[in-house]
PDB file of C-alpha atoms and ligand atoms in Angstrom:
ATOM      1  CA  MET A   1      -9.550 -27.606  -1.620  1.00 48.00           C
ATOM      2  CA  ALA A   2      -6.673 -26.702   0.738  1.00 53.00           C
ATOM      3  CA  HIS A   3      -6.607 -23.516   2.177  1.00 61.00           C
ATOM      4  CA  ASP A   4      -3.900 -21.511   3.948  1.00 56.00           C
ATOM      5  CA  ASP A   5      -3.643 -22.248   7.572  1.00 51.00           C
ATOM      6  CA  ASP A   6      -2.392 -18.798   8.739  1.00 49.00           C
ATOM      7  CA  HIS A   7      -4.807 -17.816  11.235  1.00 46.00           C
ATOM      8  CA  GLY A   8      -2.160 -16.107  13.479  1.00 44.00           C
ATOM      9  CA  ASP A   9      -2.721 -14.592  16.907  1.00 45.00           C
ATOM     10  CA  HIS A  10      -3.129 -10.924  16.597  1.00 46.00           C
ATOM     11  CA  ASP A  11      -4.166 -10.389  20.293  1.00 46.00           C
ATOM     12  CA  ASN A  12      -0.860  -9.254  21.646  1.00 44.00           C
ATOM     13  CA  GLY A  13      -0.850  -7.040  24.692  1.00 47.00           C
ATOM     14  CA  HIS A  14       1.359  -3.871  24.641  1.00 51.00           C
ATOM     15  CA  GLY A  15       3.725  -4.996  27.505  1.00 54.00           C
ATOM     16  CA  SER A  16       7.124  -6.030  27.086  1.00 58.00           C
ATOM     17  CA  GLU A  17       6.494  -9.601  27.943  1.00 74.00           C
ATOM     18  CA  LEU A  18       6.408 -12.191  25.087  1.00 79.00           C
ATOM     19  CA  SER A  19       2.854 -13.312  24.443  1.00 84.00           C
ATOM     20  CA  GLU A  20       2.115 -16.962  24.644  1.00 85.00           C
ATOM     21  CA  MET A  21       2.257 -17.246  20.870  1.00 84.00           C
ATOM     22  CA  GLN A  22       5.587 -15.607  20.590  1.00 86.00           C
ATOM     23  CA  LEU A  23       7.014 -17.856  23.200  1.00 86.00           C
ATOM     24  CA  ARG A  24       5.693 -20.851  21.475  1.00 89.00           C
ATOM     25  CA  VAL A  25       7.232 -19.547  18.088  1.00 86.00           C
ATOM     26  CA  ARG A  26      10.555 -18.810  19.722  1.00 87.00           C
ATOM     27  CA  ALA A  27      10.717 -22.279  21.240  1.00 89.00           C
ATOM     28  CA  LEU A  28       9.898 -24.050  17.974  1.00 88.00           C
ATOM     29  CA  GLU A  29      12.474 -22.088  16.102  1.00 87.00           C
ATOM     30  CA  THR A  30      15.096 -22.843  18.764  1.00 88.00           C
ATOM     31  CA  VAL A  31      14.419 -26.682  18.628  1.00 89.00           C
ATOM     32  CA  LEU A  32      14.342 -26.736  14.887  1.00 88.00           C
ATOM     33  CA  ALA A  33      17.521 -24.743  14.489  1.00 86.00           C
ATOM     34  CA  GLU A  34      19.229 -26.894  17.012  1.00 87.00           C
ATOM     35  CA  LYS A  35      18.167 -30.126  15.110  1.00 87.00           C
ATOM     36  CA  GLY A  36      19.348 -28.649  11.814  1.00 87.00           C
ATOM     37  CA  TYR A  37      15.972 -28.374  10.100  1.00 86.00           C
ATOM     38  CA  ILE A  38      15.957 -24.679   9.519  1.00 84.00           C
ATOM     39  CA  ASP A  39      18.605 -22.056   9.096  1.00 86.00           C
ATOM     40  CA  PRO A  40      17.823 -19.036  11.339  1.00 83.00           C
ATOM     41  CA  ALA A  41      19.595 -16.689   8.614  1.00 85.00           C
ATOM     42  CA  ALA A  42      17.244 -18.013   5.928  1.00 84.00           C
ATOM     43  CA  LEU A  43      14.269 -17.145   8.213  1.00 80.00           C
ATOM     44  CA  ASP A  44      15.579 -13.500   8.766  1.00 82.00           C
ATOM     45  CA  VAL A  45      15.766 -13.159   5.135  1.00 80.00           C
ATOM     46  CA  MET A  46      12.051 -14.213   4.655  1.00 77.00           C
ATOM     47  CA  ILE A  47      10.861 -12.071   7.649  1.00 77.00           C
ATOM     48  CA  GLU A  48      12.777  -9.035   6.222  1.00 78.00           C
ATOM     49  CA  ALA A  49      11.213  -9.670   2.814  1.00 78.00           C
ATOM     50  CA  TYR A  50       7.701  -9.689   4.360  1.00 75.00           C
ATOM     51  CA  GLU A  51       8.557  -6.386   6.325  1.00 72.00           C
ATOM     52  CA  THR A  52      10.080  -4.443   3.530  1.00 76.00           C
ATOM     53  CA  ARG A  53       9.894  -5.786  -0.023  1.00 80.00           C
ATOM     54  CA  ILE A  54       6.421  -7.499  -0.064  1.00 85.00           C
ATOM     55  CA  GLY A  55       3.489  -5.239   0.170  1.00 89.00           C
ATOM     56  CA  PRO A  56       0.797  -3.464  -1.723  1.00 94.00           C
ATOM     57  CA  HIS A  57       3.317  -1.139  -3.298  1.00 94.00           C
ATOM     58  CA  ASN A  58       3.986  -4.032  -5.656  1.00 94.00           C
ATOM     59  CA  GLY A  59       0.387  -4.461  -6.715  1.00 96.00           C
ATOM     60  CA  ALA A  60       0.208  -0.714  -7.145  1.00 97.00           C
ATOM     61  CA  ARG A  61       3.048  -0.846  -9.540  1.00 96.00           C
ATOM     62  CA  VAL A  62       1.359  -3.545 -11.614  1.00 97.00           C
ATOM     63  CA  VAL A  63      -1.852  -1.627 -11.785  1.00 98.00           C
ATOM     64  CA  ALA A  64      -0.093   1.693 -12.785  1.00 98.00           C
ATOM     65  CA  LYS A  65       1.776  -0.192 -15.500  1.00 98.00           C
ATOM     66  CA  ALA A  66      -1.502  -1.777 -16.730  1.00 98.00           C
ATOM     67  CA  TRP A  67      -3.011   1.500 -16.914  1.00 98.00           C
ATOM     68  CA  THR A  68      -0.199   3.015 -19.001  1.00 98.00           C
ATOM     69  CA  ASP A  69       0.946   0.004 -21.221  1.00 98.00           C
ATOM     70  CA  PRO A  70      -1.758  -1.669 -23.120  1.00 98.00           C
ATOM     71  CA  ALA A  71       0.399  -4.811 -23.809  1.00 98.00           C
ATOM     72  CA  PHE A  72       1.094  -5.201 -20.343  1.00 98.00           C
ATOM     73  CA  LYS A  73      -2.510  -4.826 -19.388  1.00 98.00           C
ATOM     74  CA  ARG A  74      -3.377  -7.580 -21.931  1.00 98.00           C
ATOM     75  CA  ALA A  75      -0.742  -9.853 -20.656  1.00 98.00           C
ATOM     76  CA  LEU A  76      -1.866  -9.234 -17.027  1.00 97.00           C
ATOM     77  CA  LEU A  77      -5.538 -10.193 -17.772  1.00 98.00           C
ATOM     78  CA  GLU A  78      -4.346 -13.076 -19.908  1.00 98.00           C
ATOM     79  CA  ASP A  79      -1.850 -14.511 -17.295  1.00 96.00           C
ATOM     80  CA  ALA A  80      -1.311 -12.602 -14.194  1.00 96.00           C
ATOM     81  CA  THR A  81       1.124 -15.081 -12.658  1.00 95.00           C
ATOM     82  CA  LYS A  82       3.326 -14.636 -15.809  1.00 94.00           C
ATOM     83  CA  ALA A  83       2.795 -10.859 -15.902  1.00 95.00           C
ATOM     84  CA  VAL A  84       3.907 -10.201 -12.341  1.00 94.00           C
ATOM     85  CA  GLN A  85       6.780 -12.617 -12.705  1.00 92.00           C
ATOM     86  CA  SER A  86       7.979 -10.362 -15.620  1.00 93.00           C
ATOM     87  CA  LEU A  87       8.203  -7.435 -13.124  1.00 91.00           C
ATOM     88  CA  GLY A  88      10.299  -9.597 -10.806  1.00 87.00           C
ATOM     89  CA  LEU A  89       7.393 -10.379  -8.323  1.00 85.00           C
ATOM     90  CA  ILE A  90       7.496 -14.022  -7.266  1.00 78.00           C
ATOM     91  CA  ASN A  91       4.615 -16.142  -6.596  1.00 75.00           C
ATOM     92  CA  ARG A  92       4.765 -19.150  -4.208  1.00 72.00           C
ATOM     93  CA  VAL A  93       5.246 -22.414  -6.152  1.00 70.00           C
ATOM     94  CA  GLY A  94       2.085 -23.627  -7.340  1.00 73.00           C
ATOM     95  CA  ASP A  95       0.189 -20.353  -6.924  1.00 82.00           C
ATOM     96  CA  HIS A  96      -1.871 -18.968  -9.782  1.00 93.00           C
ATOM     97  CA  LEU A  97      -2.754 -15.438  -9.692  1.00 95.00           C
ATOM     98  CA  ILE A  98      -5.897 -13.994 -11.864  1.00 97.00           C
ATOM     99  CA  ALA A  99      -6.466 -10.288 -12.448  1.00 97.00           C
ATOM    100  CA  VAL A 100     -10.092  -9.116 -12.825  1.00 98.00           C
ATOM    101  CA  GLU A 101     -10.880  -5.907 -14.443  1.00 98.00           C
ATOM    102  CA  ASN A 102     -13.269  -3.268 -13.192  1.00 98.00           C
ATOM    103  CA  THR A 103     -15.336  -1.532 -15.592  1.00 97.00           C
ATOM    104  CA  PRO A 104     -18.371   0.955 -15.366  1.00 96.00           C
ATOM    105  CA  LYS A 105     -20.577  -1.960 -15.586  1.00 97.00           C
ATOM    106  CA  LEU A 106     -18.733  -4.565 -13.334  1.00 98.00           C
ATOM    107  CA  HIS A 107     -17.064  -4.117 -10.098  1.00 98.00           C
ATOM    108  CA  ASN A 108     -14.962  -6.981  -8.637  1.00 98.00           C
ATOM    109  CA  MET A 109     -14.125  -7.824  -5.189  1.00 97.00           C
ATOM    110  CA  ILE A 110     -12.059 -10.643  -3.688  1.00 97.00           C
ATOM    111  CA  VAL A 111     -12.635 -12.623  -0.489  1.00 97.00           C
ATOM    112  CA  CYS A 112     -11.498 -16.055   0.893  1.00 95.00           C
ATOM    113  CA  THR A 113     -14.712 -17.477   2.373  1.00 95.00           C
ATOM    114  CA  LEU A 114     -12.835 -20.410   4.119  1.00 93.00           C
ATOM    115  CA  CYS A 115      -9.903 -18.602   5.578  1.00 89.00           C
ATOM    116  CA  SER A 116      -7.684 -15.944   4.344  1.00 89.00           C
ATOM    117  CA  CYS A 117      -6.004 -16.707   0.931  1.00 92.00           C
ATOM    118  CA  TYR A 118      -4.703 -13.757  -0.421  1.00 93.00           C
ATOM    119  CA  PRO A 119      -2.334 -12.638  -3.373  1.00 93.00           C
ATOM    120  CA  TRP A 120       0.622 -11.787  -0.930  1.00 88.00           C
ATOM    121  CA  GLU A 121       3.022 -11.252  -3.954  1.00 87.00           C
ATOM    122  CA  VAL A 122       1.214  -8.124  -5.033  1.00 94.00           C
ATOM    123  CA  LEU A 123      -0.645  -7.191  -1.917  1.00 94.00           C
ATOM    124  CA  GLY A 124       1.505  -8.220   1.020  1.00 90.00           C
ATOM    125  CA  LEU A 125      -0.041  -9.476   4.209  1.00 87.00           C
ATOM    126  CA  PRO A 126      -3.827  -9.562   4.326  1.00 90.00           C
ATOM    127  CA  PRO A 127      -5.360  -6.928   6.559  1.00 91.00           C
ATOM    128  CA  VAL A 128      -7.209  -8.105   9.766  1.00 91.00           C
ATOM    129  CA  TRP A 129     -10.670  -7.486   8.386  1.00 94.00           C
ATOM    130  CA  TYR A 130      -9.889  -9.652   5.349  1.00 95.00           C
ATOM    131  CA  LYS A 131      -9.595 -12.644   7.747  1.00 93.00           C
ATOM    132  CA  SER A 132     -12.849 -11.612   9.739  1.00 94.00           C
ATOM    133  CA  ALA A 133     -15.643 -14.102   9.719  1.00 93.00           C
ATOM    134  CA  PRO A 134     -18.215 -11.098   9.066  1.00 94.00           C
ATOM    135  CA  TYR A 135     -16.281 -10.074   5.868  1.00 96.00           C
ATOM    136  CA  ARG A 136     -15.938 -13.566   4.720  1.00 95.00           C
ATOM    137  CA  SER A 137     -19.651 -14.475   4.953  1.00 94.00           C
ATOM    138  CA  ARG A 138     -21.035 -11.032   4.071  1.00 96.00           C
ATOM    139  CA  ALA A 139     -18.908 -10.530   0.967  1.00 95.00           C
ATOM    140  CA  VAL A 140     -20.748 -13.266  -0.574  1.00 94.00           C
ATOM    141  CA  ASN A 141     -24.319 -12.706   0.701  1.00 95.00           C
ATOM    142  CA  ASP A 142     -24.335  -9.104   0.850  1.00 96.00           C
ATOM    143  CA  PRO A 143     -21.352  -7.463  -1.247  1.00 96.00           C
ATOM    144  CA  ARG A 144     -23.183  -4.274  -1.627  1.00 96.00           C
ATOM    145  CA  GLY A 145     -23.614  -3.893   1.961  1.00 95.00           C
ATOM    146  CA  VAL A 146     -20.197  -4.732   2.762  1.00 96.00           C
ATOM    147  CA  LEU A 147     -19.014  -2.065   0.206  1.00 97.00           C
ATOM    148  CA  ALA A 148     -21.340   0.468   1.765  1.00 95.00           C
ATOM    149  CA  ASP A 149     -19.497  -0.258   5.156  1.00 95.00           C
ATOM    150  CA  PHE A 150     -16.276   0.523   3.481  1.00 95.00           C
ATOM    151  CA  GLY A 151     -17.875   3.888   2.286  1.00 95.00           C
ATOM    152  CA  LEU A 152     -18.213   2.689  -1.330  1.00 95.00           C
ATOM    153  CA  ARG A 153     -21.500   3.284  -3.075  1.00 94.00           C
ATOM    154  CA  LEU A 154     -21.707   2.031  -6.484  1.00 94.00           C
ATOM    155  CA  PRO A 155     -24.409   2.844  -9.056  1.00 93.00           C
ATOM    156  CA  ALA A 156     -27.341   0.522  -8.796  1.00 92.00           C
ATOM    157  CA  ASP A 157     -26.700  -0.806 -12.307  1.00 94.00           C
ATOM    158  CA  THR A 158     -23.091  -1.707 -11.638  1.00 96.00           C
ATOM    159  CA  GLN A 159     -22.895  -5.394 -11.235  1.00 97.00           C
ATOM    160  CA  ILE A 160     -20.759  -6.798  -8.344  1.00 97.00           C
ATOM    161  CA  ARG A 161     -18.850 -10.013  -8.933  1.00 98.00           C
ATOM    162  CA  VAL A 162     -17.161 -11.805  -5.762  1.00 97.00           C
ATOM    163  CA  TRP A 163     -14.251 -14.017  -6.232  1.00 97.00           C
ATOM    164  CA  ASP A 164     -13.451 -16.647  -3.830  1.00 96.00           C
ATOM    165  CA  SER A 165      -9.792 -17.205  -3.311  1.00 94.00           C
ATOM    166  CA  THR A 166      -8.224 -20.769  -2.403  1.00 89.00           C
ATOM    167  CA  ALA A 167      -4.697 -21.642  -1.684  1.00 84.00           C
ATOM    168  CA  GLU A 168      -3.980 -22.343  -5.413  1.00 88.00           C
ATOM    169  CA  THR A 169      -5.853 -19.463  -7.107  1.00 93.00           C
ATOM    170  CA  ARG A 170      -5.621 -15.859  -5.858  1.00 94.00           C
ATOM    171  CA  PHE A 171      -7.253 -12.789  -7.316  1.00 97.00           C
ATOM    172  CA  MET A 172      -6.332  -9.039  -7.571  1.00 97.00           C
ATOM    173  CA  VAL A 173      -8.731  -6.364  -8.853  1.00 98.00           C
ATOM    174  CA  LEU A 174      -7.534  -4.058 -11.701  1.00 98.00           C
ATOM    175  CA  PRO A 175      -9.247  -0.905 -10.705  1.00 98.00           C
ATOM    176  CA  MET A 176     -10.361   1.716 -13.100  1.00 98.00           C
ATOM    177  CA  ARG A 177      -7.921   4.393 -13.968  1.00 98.00           C
ATOM    178  CA  PRO A 178      -9.123   7.608 -12.332  1.00 97.00           C
ATOM    179  CA  ALA A 179     -10.206  10.448 -14.751  1.00 96.00           C
ATOM    180  CA  GLY A 180      -8.018  13.456 -14.920  1.00 95.00           C
ATOM    181  CA  THR A 181      -4.888  11.627 -14.985  1.00 97.00           C
ATOM    182  CA  ASP A 182      -3.929  11.783 -18.617  1.00 95.00           C
ATOM    183  CA  GLY A 183      -0.204  11.865 -19.314  1.00 95.00           C
ATOM    184  CA  TRP A 184       0.674  10.885 -15.598  1.00 97.00           C
ATOM    185  CA  SER A 185       3.705   8.630 -15.267  1.00 97.00           C
ATOM    186  CA  GLU A 186       3.562   5.216 -13.893  1.00 97.00           C
ATOM    187  CA  GLU A 187       5.128   6.417 -10.692  1.00 96.00           C
ATOM    188  CA  ARG A 188       2.665   9.242 -10.279  1.00 97.00           C
ATOM    189  CA  LEU A 189      -0.397   6.818 -10.920  1.00 98.00           C
ATOM    190  CA  ALA A 190       0.854   4.070  -8.653  1.00 97.00           C
ATOM    191  CA  VAL A 191       0.493   6.581  -5.632  1.00 96.00           C
ATOM    192  CA  LEU A 192      -3.311   6.530  -6.300  1.00 97.00           C
ATOM    193  CA  VAL A 193      -3.551   2.739  -6.159  1.00 97.00           C
ATOM    194  CA  THR A 194      -4.686   1.645  -2.646  1.00 96.00           C
ATOM    195  CA  ARG A 195      -4.632  -1.655  -1.180  1.00 96.00           C
ATOM    196  CA  ASP A 196      -8.421  -1.777  -0.947  1.00 97.00           C
ATOM    197  CA  SER A 197      -8.944  -0.731  -4.553  1.00 98.00           C
ATOM    198  CA  MET A 198      -6.993  -4.104  -5.459  1.00 98.00           C
ATOM    199  CA  VAL A 199      -9.187  -6.165  -2.984  1.00 98.00           C
ATOM    200  CA  GLY A 200     -12.208  -4.352  -4.378  1.00 98.00           C
ATOM    201  CA  THR A 201     -13.397  -2.825  -1.199  1.00 97.00           C
ATOM    202  CA  GLY A 202     -12.184   0.608  -2.209  1.00 97.00           C
ATOM    203  CA  LEU A 203     -11.438   2.684  -5.114  1.00 97.00           C
ATOM    204  CA  PRO A 204      -8.097   4.378  -6.206  1.00 97.00           C
ATOM    205  CA  LYS A 205      -7.425   7.705  -4.670  1.00 96.00           C
ATOM    206  CA  ASN A 206      -8.880  10.943  -6.212  1.00 94.00           C
ATOM    207  CA  PRO A 207      -6.059  12.366  -8.292  1.00 93.00           C
ATOM    208  CA  ALA A 208      -7.161  16.046  -7.249  1.00 89.00           C
ATOM    209  CA  GLY A 209      -6.097  15.268  -3.666  1.00 78.00           C
ATOM    210  CA  ALA A 210      -2.795  13.642  -4.676  1.00 62.00           C
ATOM    211  CA  ALA A 211       0.518  15.424  -5.180  1.00 52.00           C
TER     212      ALA A 211
HETATM  213 FE1   FE B   1      -8.146 -19.262   2.390  1.00 91.31          FE
END
């Protein structure tokens, strides 16, 4: 099965000089633009989208809506690709998104054991740890240990299920709605939804500590 090949070079220094990777990207972009293969303006639009519009705030909106709208929650669990598209969030062509629901008895977490496949349309770009070899291997062998490293200790009788993403199939976790949020608006609930709670390595924020 094909996987994303997006193992970027994150090891940039703090100097003003361009890194080796940045120089290569710039050279490649120049050549491709000169030959007419790419439109620099279109690239700018894509980069701007990743910097501003695409991020975990989209997933937080999806989760908060599922918490307050039973019909949307059903639609999300049935076909997450379609449900997030109904909110105007667009998947890459061919991508299939699956939402998995946490319950008191079942905790879900997502990983890509081969590389770094990630549901970017709802979560944005993956954090560095998601792409790290220790997370990718230990998430499967020792999920409870990984969760403990994240400060998350689940009851011993809560089952943990690990979902392995691929280039075609991505997962997002629908965390449990925190107690003490009765009557909260979607907007207020969305603030509680952390990125890690949608990867399964964390829980939503405590409503007592949220404004
Ligand atoms: Fe992958």
